[in-house]
Structures are given as structure tokens and as C-alpha cells.
């Protein structure tokens, strides 16, 4: 029980920190472009943002270890047959991640200078709700399968894994930017929706929770069918 509680606290702190930090990615990217005189270079924002994600994910991995800030990711690893979580631990960790995201959104909006507030925010639905749900399902499926493939079947070196994760993340973010934000993470979507008191609306639940979980768990089932988890070996009985 104590191990589950510690994991939940780690998830909450990690999600809180990631929401606060990721909200400033736009500000950091603009500052780097300005400082490096990269204005007018079309590829500069994507390269800088990918680099930021790579650096911060690497730091978070060192600080928080096996903690997670994505409920669908935690559930997907369980469905894929990766040892670690149980239904009980997931029932504790997932709400902790959502609470951490809400706290992070409230904190950054409280302390960020007024002149930067227009540059931060979370995912928002930019199409009709059904199109958004389809988009979030596809995006969550894609990013979840990519994460499983990179972490479990990808390169052995941690830095190489982290770079591929950053590249995959920014690719799906760009692909979904005109549809749902995108989120591909119910906790982070919840945090910003809670900030604007829209966390209990049907549109939010349908697009950012139901669709995200459908996409992620479908990806986990496909991954498991392609790469079945090893069966536990039966202990040989000693002969009398």
C-alpha cells in the first residue's frame, strides 16, 4: 500500500511540474528565437521545441524515475502486459495525476506575469466535438503505440529513447494542433479544463477522456498482439 501511495505522490508532483513547465514552452521558444536571431527560419520553432522536450524529459527521468504524468500511458503499459501496476494502483495513480495537473494549471496562471498569460494555455477543441473525438482517438493511438515501441523495443541507450520520444511527441502535437490542441493526455487536458471550469462538460469528457483512453488502450492491445509479454516460467518441483 505504501508503495502505491509513494507512486501516486510521485505522479502528482511530476504532473504538476510538467504542466507548469510545458505551459512556458512557447515563451521559451520565442525567447530562444529572439536571442539567437532565428526569426524568419521556418524550421527553427520545431527544432527548438523538440530540443526543449528532449532536455526536460531527460531531467524529469532523472528526478522522478518511474513516475508518470499520463493516465493513458499508465493504463496502456498495464494492458500491454508490462509488470508494475495493478488495477488498484491505477485507481490511485490516475486521480493523483489529474490533481497534479489541475494544481499546475492554477499555479502557472497565478504566478506568470500578466504580459505572458496570452502565450500559455492547454489543449482546446477547435473543431466539432465528433471530429475532435476521432482526432484525439487517432492521435492517442499513434503516440501510445510509438511510446510502447520506443521504450520497450527501441534503442537501449536512454538518450536515444528520449530523443525519439521527443520527436514522436512534437510530430503528433503538430498533426493535432488544428483539431484538439492536442492533449493525448487526459490529466493535462483536465488540468486546463478545470482552470476554466469546463472539466465536467460532456465535450471535455468525450474528447479528452473517453477518446484518449480508447485510442491508447487500442494501441496497447495491438502492441500486445504483436509483441506478447513473456509467460512466467513455472517453478520446477523438487524431486523427493
Tab-separated table of C-alpha atoms in Angstrom:
chain	number	residue	atom	x	y	z
A	1	UNK	CA	0.000	0.000	0.000
A	2	UNK	CA	2.794	2.429	0.886
A	3	UNK	CA	4.454	1.749	-2.451
A	4	UNK	CA	1.264	2.688	-4.285
A	5	UNK	CA	0.903	5.886	-2.258
A	6	UNK	CA	4.511	6.848	-2.995
A	7	UNK	CA	3.941	6.212	-6.698
A	8	UNK	CA	0.800	8.363	-6.637
A	9	UNK	CA	2.632	11.202	-4.894
A	10	UNK	CA	5.448	10.947	-7.434
A	11	UNK	CA	2.902	11.063	-10.263
A	12	UNK	CA	1.199	14.094	-8.743
A	13	UNK	CA	4.448	16.026	-8.337
A	14	UNK	CA	5.655	15.091	-11.805
A	15	UNK	CA	2.369	16.068	-13.454
A	16	UNK	CA	2.258	19.348	-11.531
A	17	UNK	CA	5.822	20.157	-12.599
A	18	UNK	CA	5.252	19.165	-16.222
A	19	UNK	CA	2.110	21.296	-16.576
A	20	UNK	CA	3.894	24.320	-15.102
A	21	UNK	CA	6.962	23.807	-17.279
A	22	UNK	CA	5.264	22.832	-20.542
A	23	UNK	CA	3.000	25.889	-20.302
A	24	UNK	CA	6.105	28.024	-20.813
A	25	UNK	CA	7.405	26.179	-23.886
A	26	UNK	CA	6.009	28.881	-26.166
A	27	UNK	CA	7.656	31.607	-24.095
A	28	UNK	CA	10.970	29.761	-24.026
A	29	UNK	CA	10.864	29.079	-27.754
A	30	UNK	CA	10.176	32.742	-28.544
A	31	UNK	CA	12.997	33.824	-26.227
A	32	UNK	CA	15.494	31.463	-27.867
A	33	UNK	CA	14.449	32.565	-31.370
A	34	UNK	CA	14.870	36.180	-30.382
A	35	UNK	CA	18.200	35.617	-28.620
A	36	UNK	CA	19.606	33.533	-31.467
A	37	UNK	CA	18.222	35.803	-34.190
A	38	UNK	CA	16.345	32.895	-35.773
A	39	UNK	CA	13.402	34.987	-36.942
A	40	UNK	CA	12.199	34.007	-40.396
A	41	UNK	CA	13.634	30.492	-40.214
A	42	UNK	CA	10.622	28.249	-40.667
A	43	UNK	CA	12.090	25.150	-39.040
A	44	UNK	CA	13.534	26.917	-36.006
A	45	UNK	CA	10.441	26.714	-33.719
A	46	UNK	CA	10.024	22.962	-34.230
A	47	UNK	CA	13.709	22.223	-33.702
A	48	UNK	CA	13.822	24.367	-30.568
A	49	UNK	CA	10.625	22.866	-29.149
A	50	UNK	CA	11.840	19.318	-29.831
A	51	UNK	CA	15.112	20.148	-28.104
A	52	UNK	CA	13.273	21.572	-25.086
A	53	UNK	CA	11.127	18.451	-24.758
A	54	UNK	CA	14.235	16.264	-25.059
A	55	UNK	CA	16.110	18.178	-22.360
A	56	UNK	CA	13.221	18.376	-19.907
A	57	UNK	CA	12.123	14.761	-20.335
A	58	UNK	CA	15.720	13.714	-19.668
A	59	UNK	CA	15.783	15.826	-16.491
A	60	UNK	CA	12.385	14.545	-15.354
A	61	UNK	CA	13.511	10.946	-15.875
A	62	UNK	CA	16.453	11.531	-13.545
A	63	UNK	CA	14.407	13.391	-10.908
A	64	UNK	CA	11.154	11.409	-10.898
A	65	UNK	CA	12.309	7.985	-12.090
A	66	UNK	CA	9.359	5.741	-12.967
A	67	UNK	CA	6.673	8.332	-12.158
A	68	UNK	CA	4.163	9.164	-14.892
A	69	UNK	CA	2.133	12.215	-15.883
A	70	UNK	CA	-0.166	10.490	-18.372
A	71	UNK	CA	-3.100	8.296	-17.240
A	72	UNK	CA	-3.473	6.681	-20.655
A	73	UNK	CA	0.220	5.821	-20.674
A	74	UNK	CA	-0.007	4.124	-17.284
A	75	UNK	CA	-3.112	2.192	-18.356
A	76	UNK	CA	-1.572	1.271	-21.712
A	77	UNK	CA	1.509	-0.295	-20.098
A	78	UNK	CA	-0.788	-2.334	-17.853
A	79	UNK	CA	-2.880	-3.541	-20.804
A	80	UNK	CA	0.271	-4.312	-22.805
A	81	UNK	CA	1.248	-6.725	-20.047
A	82	UNK	CA	4.157	-4.776	-18.613
A	83	UNK	CA	4.689	-5.655	-14.927
A	84	UNK	CA	4.369	-2.890	-12.375
A	85	UNK	CA	0.812	-1.668	-11.980
A	86	UNK	CA	-2.411	-3.321	-10.901
A	87	UNK	CA	-5.979	-2.113	-11.270
A	88	UNK	CA	-5.785	-0.970	-7.657
A	89	UNK	CA	-2.603	1.065	-8.160
A	90	UNK	CA	-4.013	2.604	-11.334
A	91	UNK	CA	-7.149	3.616	-9.430
A	92	UNK	CA	-4.902	5.562	-7.037
A	93	UNK	CA	-2.362	6.938	-9.505
A	94	UNK	CA	-4.733	8.255	-12.180
A	95	UNK	CA	-6.657	10.669	-9.912
A	96	UNK	CA	-3.323	11.822	-8.466
A	97	UNK	CA	-2.122	12.720	-11.961
A	98	UNK	CA	-5.321	14.686	-12.644
A	99	UNK	CA	-4.993	16.533	-9.331
A	100	UNK	CA	-1.375	17.389	-10.095
A	101	UNK	CA	-2.337	18.765	-13.498
A	102	UNK	CA	-5.094	20.945	-12.029
A	103	UNK	CA	-2.687	22.289	-9.421
A	104	UNK	CA	-0.086	23.005	-12.069
A	105	UNK	CA	-2.509	24.929	-14.282
A	106	UNK	CA	-3.745	27.002	-11.348
A	107	UNK	CA	-0.197	27.686	-10.182
A	108	UNK	CA	1.222	28.850	-13.511
A	109	UNK	CA	-1.744	31.122	-14.187
A	110	UNK	CA	-1.391	32.614	-10.720
A	111	UNK	CA	2.320	33.378	-10.870
A	112	UNK	CA	3.074	34.009	-14.560
A	113	UNK	CA	3.485	37.746	-15.330
A	114	UNK	CA	0.422	39.286	-16.941
A	115	UNK	CA	2.249	40.070	-20.194
A	116	UNK	CA	2.892	36.341	-20.795
A	117	UNK	CA	-0.563	34.973	-19.964
A	118	UNK	CA	-1.721	35.150	-23.574
A	119	UNK	CA	1.138	32.799	-24.520
A	120	UNK	CA	0.177	29.917	-22.242
A	121	UNK	CA	-2.766	27.572	-22.094
A	122	UNK	CA	-3.815	23.999	-22.589
A	123	UNK	CA	-5.442	21.975	-25.363
A	124	UNK	CA	-8.691	23.315	-26.760
A	125	UNK	CA	-11.273	21.874	-29.121
A	126	UNK	CA	-11.032	23.671	-32.472
A	127	UNK	CA	-13.432	21.511	-34.484
A	128	UNK	CA	-16.837	19.974	-33.825
A	129	UNK	CA	-16.954	17.510	-30.957
A	130	UNK	CA	-17.206	14.330	-33.072
A	131	UNK	CA	-14.316	15.320	-35.326
A	132	UNK	CA	-12.341	16.194	-32.216
A	133	UNK	CA	-13.091	12.819	-30.662
A	134	UNK	CA	-11.946	10.986	-33.793
A	135	UNK	CA	-8.791	13.095	-33.963
A	136	UNK	CA	-7.932	12.542	-30.298
A	137	UNK	CA	-8.531	8.792	-30.659
A	138	UNK	CA	-6.172	8.561	-33.635
A	139	UNK	CA	-3.549	10.788	-32.034
A	140	UNK	CA	-3.657	8.895	-28.726
A	141	UNK	CA	-3.407	5.600	-30.593
A	142	UNK	CA	-0.394	6.829	-32.549
A	143	UNK	CA	1.557	8.360	-29.674
A	144	UNK	CA	0.850	5.415	-27.358
A	145	UNK	CA	2.000	2.830	-29.881
A	146	UNK	CA	5.093	4.933	-30.610
A	147	UNK	CA	5.910	5.227	-26.904
A	148	UNK	CA	5.499	1.488	-26.319
A	149	UNK	CA	7.634	0.712	-29.349
A	150	UNK	CA	10.382	3.167	-28.397
A	151	UNK	CA	10.558	2.273	-24.709
A	152	UNK	CA	10.134	-1.495	-24.988
A	153	UNK	CA	11.552	-2.260	-28.432
A	154	UNK	CA	13.641	0.789	-29.214
A	155	UNK	CA	17.330	1.567	-28.732
A	156	UNK	CA	18.975	0.584	-25.477
A	157	UNK	CA	20.569	3.953	-24.781
A	158	UNK	CA	18.346	6.170	-22.648
A	159	UNK	CA	19.297	9.360	-24.506
A	160	UNK	CA	18.359	7.777	-27.835
A	161	UNK	CA	14.994	6.692	-26.415
A	162	UNK	CA	14.374	10.176	-25.032
A	163	UNK	CA	15.226	11.832	-28.344
A	164	UNK	CA	12.845	9.541	-30.233
A	165	UNK	CA	10.112	10.226	-27.662
A	166	UNK	CA	10.590	13.975	-28.095
A	167	UNK	CA	10.494	13.621	-31.882
A	168	UNK	CA	7.332	11.494	-31.760
A	169	UNK	CA	5.654	13.895	-29.341
A	170	UNK	CA	6.264	17.002	-31.408
A	171	UNK	CA	5.174	15.166	-34.588
A	172	UNK	CA	1.783	14.262	-33.107
A	173	UNK	CA	1.394	17.690	-31.499
A	174	UNK	CA	1.850	19.348	-34.895
A	175	UNK	CA	-0.521	16.842	-36.529
A	176	UNK	CA	-3.254	17.530	-33.986
A	177	UNK	CA	-2.741	21.259	-33.490
A	178	UNK	CA	-5.708	22.190	-35.686
A	179	UNK	CA	-8.089	19.703	-34.089
A	180	UNK	CA	-7.848	19.277	-30.321
A	181	UNK	CA	-4.722	21.125	-29.260
A	182	UNK	CA	-3.868	18.243	-28.960
A	183	UNK	CA	-3.756	16.664	-25.493
A	184	UNK	CA	-3.146	12.902	-25.867
A	185	UNK	CA	-3.161	13.117	-22.087
A	186	UNK	CA	-6.439	13.293	-20.116
A	187	UNK	CA	-4.745	14.613	-16.973
A	188	UNK	CA	-3.219	17.651	-18.663
A	189	UNK	CA	-6.452	18.331	-20.553
A	190	UNK	CA	-8.328	18.069	-17.244
A	191	UNK	CA	-5.948	20.479	-15.532
A	192	UNK	CA	-6.572	23.253	-18.027
A	193	UNK	CA	-10.285	22.474	-18.294
A	194	UNK	CA	-10.516	22.710	-14.506
A	195	UNK	CA	-8.837	26.094	-14.739
A	196	UNK	CA	-11.675	27.303	-16.973
A	197	UNK	CA	-14.445	25.325	-15.206
A	198	UNK	CA	-15.143	23.136	-18.243
A	199	UNK	CA	-13.780	19.879	-16.788
A	200	UNK	CA	-17.240	18.427	-16.137
A	201	UNK	CA	-18.730	19.098	-19.589
A	202	UNK	CA	-19.647	16.264	-21.939
A	203	UNK	CA	-17.415	17.647	-24.702
A	204	UNK	CA	-14.364	17.502	-22.441
A	205	UNK	CA	-15.106	14.007	-21.122
A	206	UNK	CA	-15.940	12.666	-24.578
A	207	UNK	CA	-12.945	14.106	-26.429
A	208	UNK	CA	-10.184	14.186	-23.863
A	209	UNK	CA	-11.026	11.214	-21.640
A	210	UNK	CA	-13.097	8.619	-23.483
A	211	UNK	CA	-11.447	9.103	-26.869
A	212	UNK	CA	-7.937	9.278	-25.426
A	213	UNK	CA	-8.398	6.050	-23.489
A	214	UNK	CA	-9.988	4.277	-26.476
A	215	UNK	CA	-7.045	5.227	-28.677
A	216	UNK	CA	-4.366	4.424	-26.100
A	217	UNK	CA	-5.795	1.091	-24.983
A	218	UNK	CA	-6.357	0.038	-28.600
A	219	UNK	CA	-2.690	0.751	-29.270
A	220	UNK	CA	-1.715	-1.288	-26.202
A	221	UNK	CA	-3.815	-4.251	-27.346
A	222	UNK	CA	-2.277	-4.100	-30.820
A	223	UNK	CA	1.204	-3.884	-29.342
A	224	UNK	CA	0.469	-6.867	-27.108
A	225	UNK	CA	-0.782	-8.909	-30.056
A	226	UNK	CA	2.413	-8.166	-31.987
A	227	UNK	CA	4.791	-8.457	-29.027
A	228	UNK	CA	3.198	-10.816	-26.467
A	229	UNK	CA	4.607	-10.436	-22.954
A	230	UNK	CA	6.741	-13.367	-21.817
A	231	UNK	CA	4.858	-16.003	-19.883
A	232	UNK	CA	6.022	-16.521	-16.302
A	233	UNK	CA	8.024	-19.700	-16.011
A	234	UNK	CA	6.618	-22.361	-13.767
A	235	UNK	CA	8.860	-23.357	-10.915
A	236	UNK	CA	10.073	-26.918	-11.173
A	237	UNK	CA	9.077	-29.065	-8.268
A	238	UNK	CA	11.958	-30.650	-6.460
A	239	UNK	CA	12.001	-34.405	-6.506
A	240	UNK	CA	11.617	-36.001	-3.156
